[in-house]
């Protein structure tokens, strides 16, 4: 695309919030951010139950503490990751270096693909532990809706993060327009200092000594040719 570098225009433009929130990858980040809140919120608030004759609470997923820890930890980290990449998306159009933009897009591809895989693992783990949970461990089925919500949004998160990875890969394929963006920034003052010195000439008739290579003495006979009326006297 003309004048584009990895999905964004030339650096220095004004930030447009309407355009920003209409971008597909921004929408997916916000959705993934909300999903992560639902997952760790459901498990942290209603993911621990106990039997009627017990005081200590256990994880609702087959009393497997690792399942609850996985859901809460992944939800919290995914929440922070979404916030970080949203901030990067806001700053991304101000990045003037194509190399830095390329690194940011590649990081987006890798991180998004990683989270898609982690949520796939989390979905399988939580679904399996919920399936094998014993009825006597939770006879009143307390927190059942929260557990099913955590499993469902773990499943949805697989596709939202995979979508982010796909969109980031598309931005990477766009590449950069070399006509508008330079690979390395050069300070204009340093660039001017590095320019070779050009000798000044007031006209095209004069020949500089550096160009001629040797100094030429002016012809005195041509300078004083007697046309001005000067006459030499003999004594």
C-alpha atoms as one frame of an Amber mdcrd trajectory, in Angstrom:
protein
   0.000   0.000   0.000   1.257   3.444  -0.913   2.644   5.404   2.003   2.119
   2.593   4.500   4.607   0.766   6.692   3.395  -2.418   8.404  -0.196  -1.270
   8.474   0.313   2.344   9.605   0.938   5.619   7.822   3.908   7.935   7.993
   5.050   8.894  11.499   4.046  12.243  12.941   0.323  12.203  12.186  -2.334
  13.090  14.731  -3.940  10.296  16.760  -7.494   9.525  15.653  -9.372   7.555
  18.362 -12.293   6.719  16.050 -10.012   5.137  13.459  -8.012   3.418  16.193
 -11.008   1.665  17.763 -12.328   0.645  14.349  -9.212  -1.348  13.510  -9.853
  -5.133  13.518  -6.822  -5.992  15.637  -7.787  -3.348  18.200 -11.285  -4.812
  18.465  -9.875  -8.316  18.956  -7.507  -7.079  21.665 -10.351  -5.472  23.583
 -12.467  -8.635  23.250  -9.538 -10.788  24.451  -9.039  -8.358  27.325 -12.686
  -8.768  28.385 -12.483 -12.562  28.060  -9.441 -12.676  30.347 -11.335 -10.653
  32.972 -14.253 -13.096  32.829 -12.000 -16.153  33.145  -9.921 -15.145  36.137
 -12.903 -13.374  37.728 -15.114 -16.474  37.584 -12.458 -18.766  38.990 -11.239
 -16.350  41.673 -14.733 -15.545  42.946 -16.626 -18.835  42.596 -13.990 -21.391
  41.714 -13.514 -22.731  45.242 -16.163 -24.812  47.039 -16.343 -27.266  49.921
 -18.489 -30.135  51.070 -21.243 -29.496  53.630 -19.197 -31.160  56.365 -15.916
 -29.397  55.483 -14.533 -25.970  56.189 -11.618 -25.895  53.780 -12.439 -24.957
  50.209 -11.059 -26.744  47.191 -10.900 -25.980  43.491 -14.196 -26.639  41.750
 -12.390 -28.418  38.916 -12.097 -31.891  40.451 -10.399 -30.396  43.526  -7.322
 -29.900  41.369  -5.620 -26.782  42.627  -3.458 -26.616  39.510  -6.536 -26.129
  37.328  -7.692 -23.070  39.255  -4.159 -21.692  39.459  -3.755 -22.103  35.721
  -6.955 -20.262  34.944  -6.288 -17.374  37.311  -2.643 -16.991  36.279  -3.288
 -17.145  32.545  -6.240 -14.778  32.843  -4.191 -12.224  34.759  -1.202 -12.399
  32.415  -3.424 -12.223  29.333  -5.118  -9.147  30.798  -1.761  -7.402  31.256
  -0.568  -8.483  27.824  -3.654  -7.009  26.160  -3.117  -3.701  27.954   0.536
  -3.612  26.875  -0.252  -4.277  23.215  -3.084  -1.765  23.209  -0.585   0.830
  24.398   1.805  -0.300  21.648  -0.963   0.072  19.068  -1.499   3.675  20.164
   2.229   4.441  19.887   2.842   2.376  16.745   2.023   5.107  14.155   4.599
   7.390  15.828   7.451   4.927  15.235   9.536   6.330  12.376  11.991   3.448
  12.016  10.875   0.595   9.783  13.112  -1.814  11.683  11.387  -0.988  14.966
   7.979  -1.390  13.355   9.008  -4.755  11.986  10.118  -5.912  15.438   6.822
  -4.768  16.989   4.751  -6.618  14.379   6.813  -9.796  14.710   6.422  -9.629
  18.494   2.671  -9.305  18.004   2.640 -12.409  15.793   4.655 -14.479  18.265
   2.866 -13.386  21.427  -0.604 -13.773  19.933   0.182 -17.252  18.618   1.604
 -18.189  22.029  -1.554 -17.077  23.849  -3.763 -18.899  21.374  -1.880 -22.097
  22.174  -1.956 -21.459  25.932  -5.725 -20.946  25.893  -6.130 -24.153  23.901
  -4.210 -25.975  26.610  -6.242 -24.204  29.296  -9.542 -25.073  27.651  -8.610
 -28.755  27.393  -7.324 -28.813  30.977 -10.339 -27.105  32.549 -12.875 -29.032
  30.463 -11.267 -32.352  31.373 -11.139 -31.581  35.091 -14.731 -30.361  35.085
 -15.862 -33.512  33.320 -14.227 -35.855  35.837 -15.288 -33.836  38.897 -17.235
 -35.927  41.415 -20.764 -35.019  42.368 -20.150 -35.689  46.073 -17.420 -33.072
  46.139 -20.001 -30.406  45.273 -23.493 -31.802  45.862 -25.171 -28.403  45.620
 -23.381 -27.637  42.368 -22.226 -24.291  43.655 -20.233 -22.275  41.186 -21.230
 -24.465  38.258 -22.163 -21.536  36.047 -18.867 -19.795  36.791 -16.900 -22.938
  35.944 -18.720 -23.393  32.649 -18.226 -19.705  31.815 -14.483 -20.011  32.427
 -14.330 -23.023  30.127 -16.398 -21.334  27.419 -14.397 -18.101  27.401 -11.154
 -20.084  27.392 -12.417 -21.671  24.191 -13.375 -18.304  22.688  -9.972 -16.868
  23.594  -8.290 -19.415  21.343  -9.831 -17.769  18.282  -9.504 -14.142  19.379
  -5.765 -14.554  19.947  -5.392 -16.595  16.750  -7.164 -13.784  14.906  -4.707
 -11.270  16.329  -1.799 -13.418  15.162  -3.315 -13.659  11.669  -3.892  -9.908
  11.390  -0.381  -9.187  12.656   1.030 -11.564  10.047  -0.929  -9.715   7.363
   0.584  -6.436   8.562   4.018  -8.021   8.379   3.390  -9.090   4.789   2.488
  -5.540   3.820   6.105  -4.575   4.376   7.243  -0.988   4.076   7.153   1.727
   1.475  10.819   2.597   1.020   9.913   5.892  -0.604   8.561   7.365   2.630
  10.379   5.502   5.394  14.110   5.114   5.952  15.662   2.057   7.509  17.841
   4.176   9.839  17.172   7.664  11.066  19.916  10.218  10.255  20.191  13.479
  12.140  19.938  16.344   9.609  22.735  18.279  11.347  25.056  15.302  11.148
  24.075  14.722   7.558  24.924  18.347   6.657  28.274  18.164   8.452  29.180
  15.030   6.565  28.503  16.646   3.178  31.632  17.500   1.162  32.620  21.185
   0.961  31.966  22.840  -2.402  34.104  25.849  -3.355  32.186  29.021  -4.175
  32.674  30.649  -7.531  31.125  33.967  -8.476  31.068  33.202 -12.172  31.738
  30.547 -14.690  34.798  32.366 -16.169  37.012  31.975 -13.108  38.875  28.755
 -12.668  39.749  27.707  -9.126  43.293  26.565  -8.365  42.012  23.248  -6.979
  40.220  22.528 -10.255  43.107  23.590 -12.498  45.723  21.830 -10.440  48.393
  24.604 -10.947  48.480  28.323 -10.316  48.650  30.545 -13.422  50.201  34.035
 -13.252  48.162  36.720 -15.029  49.641  38.168 -18.225  50.935  41.699 -17.426
  51.325  42.632 -21.077  47.598  42.124 -21.621  46.771  44.031 -18.447  48.871
  47.096 -19.518  48.679  47.186 -23.282  49.164  50.978 -23.648  45.621  51.587
 -24.808  44.969  53.914 -21.846  47.440  56.545 -23.250  50.472  55.733 -21.113
  53.770  56.392 -22.912  57.180  55.410 -21.640  59.736  58.205 -21.668  63.375
  57.697 -22.506  66.002  59.562 -20.582
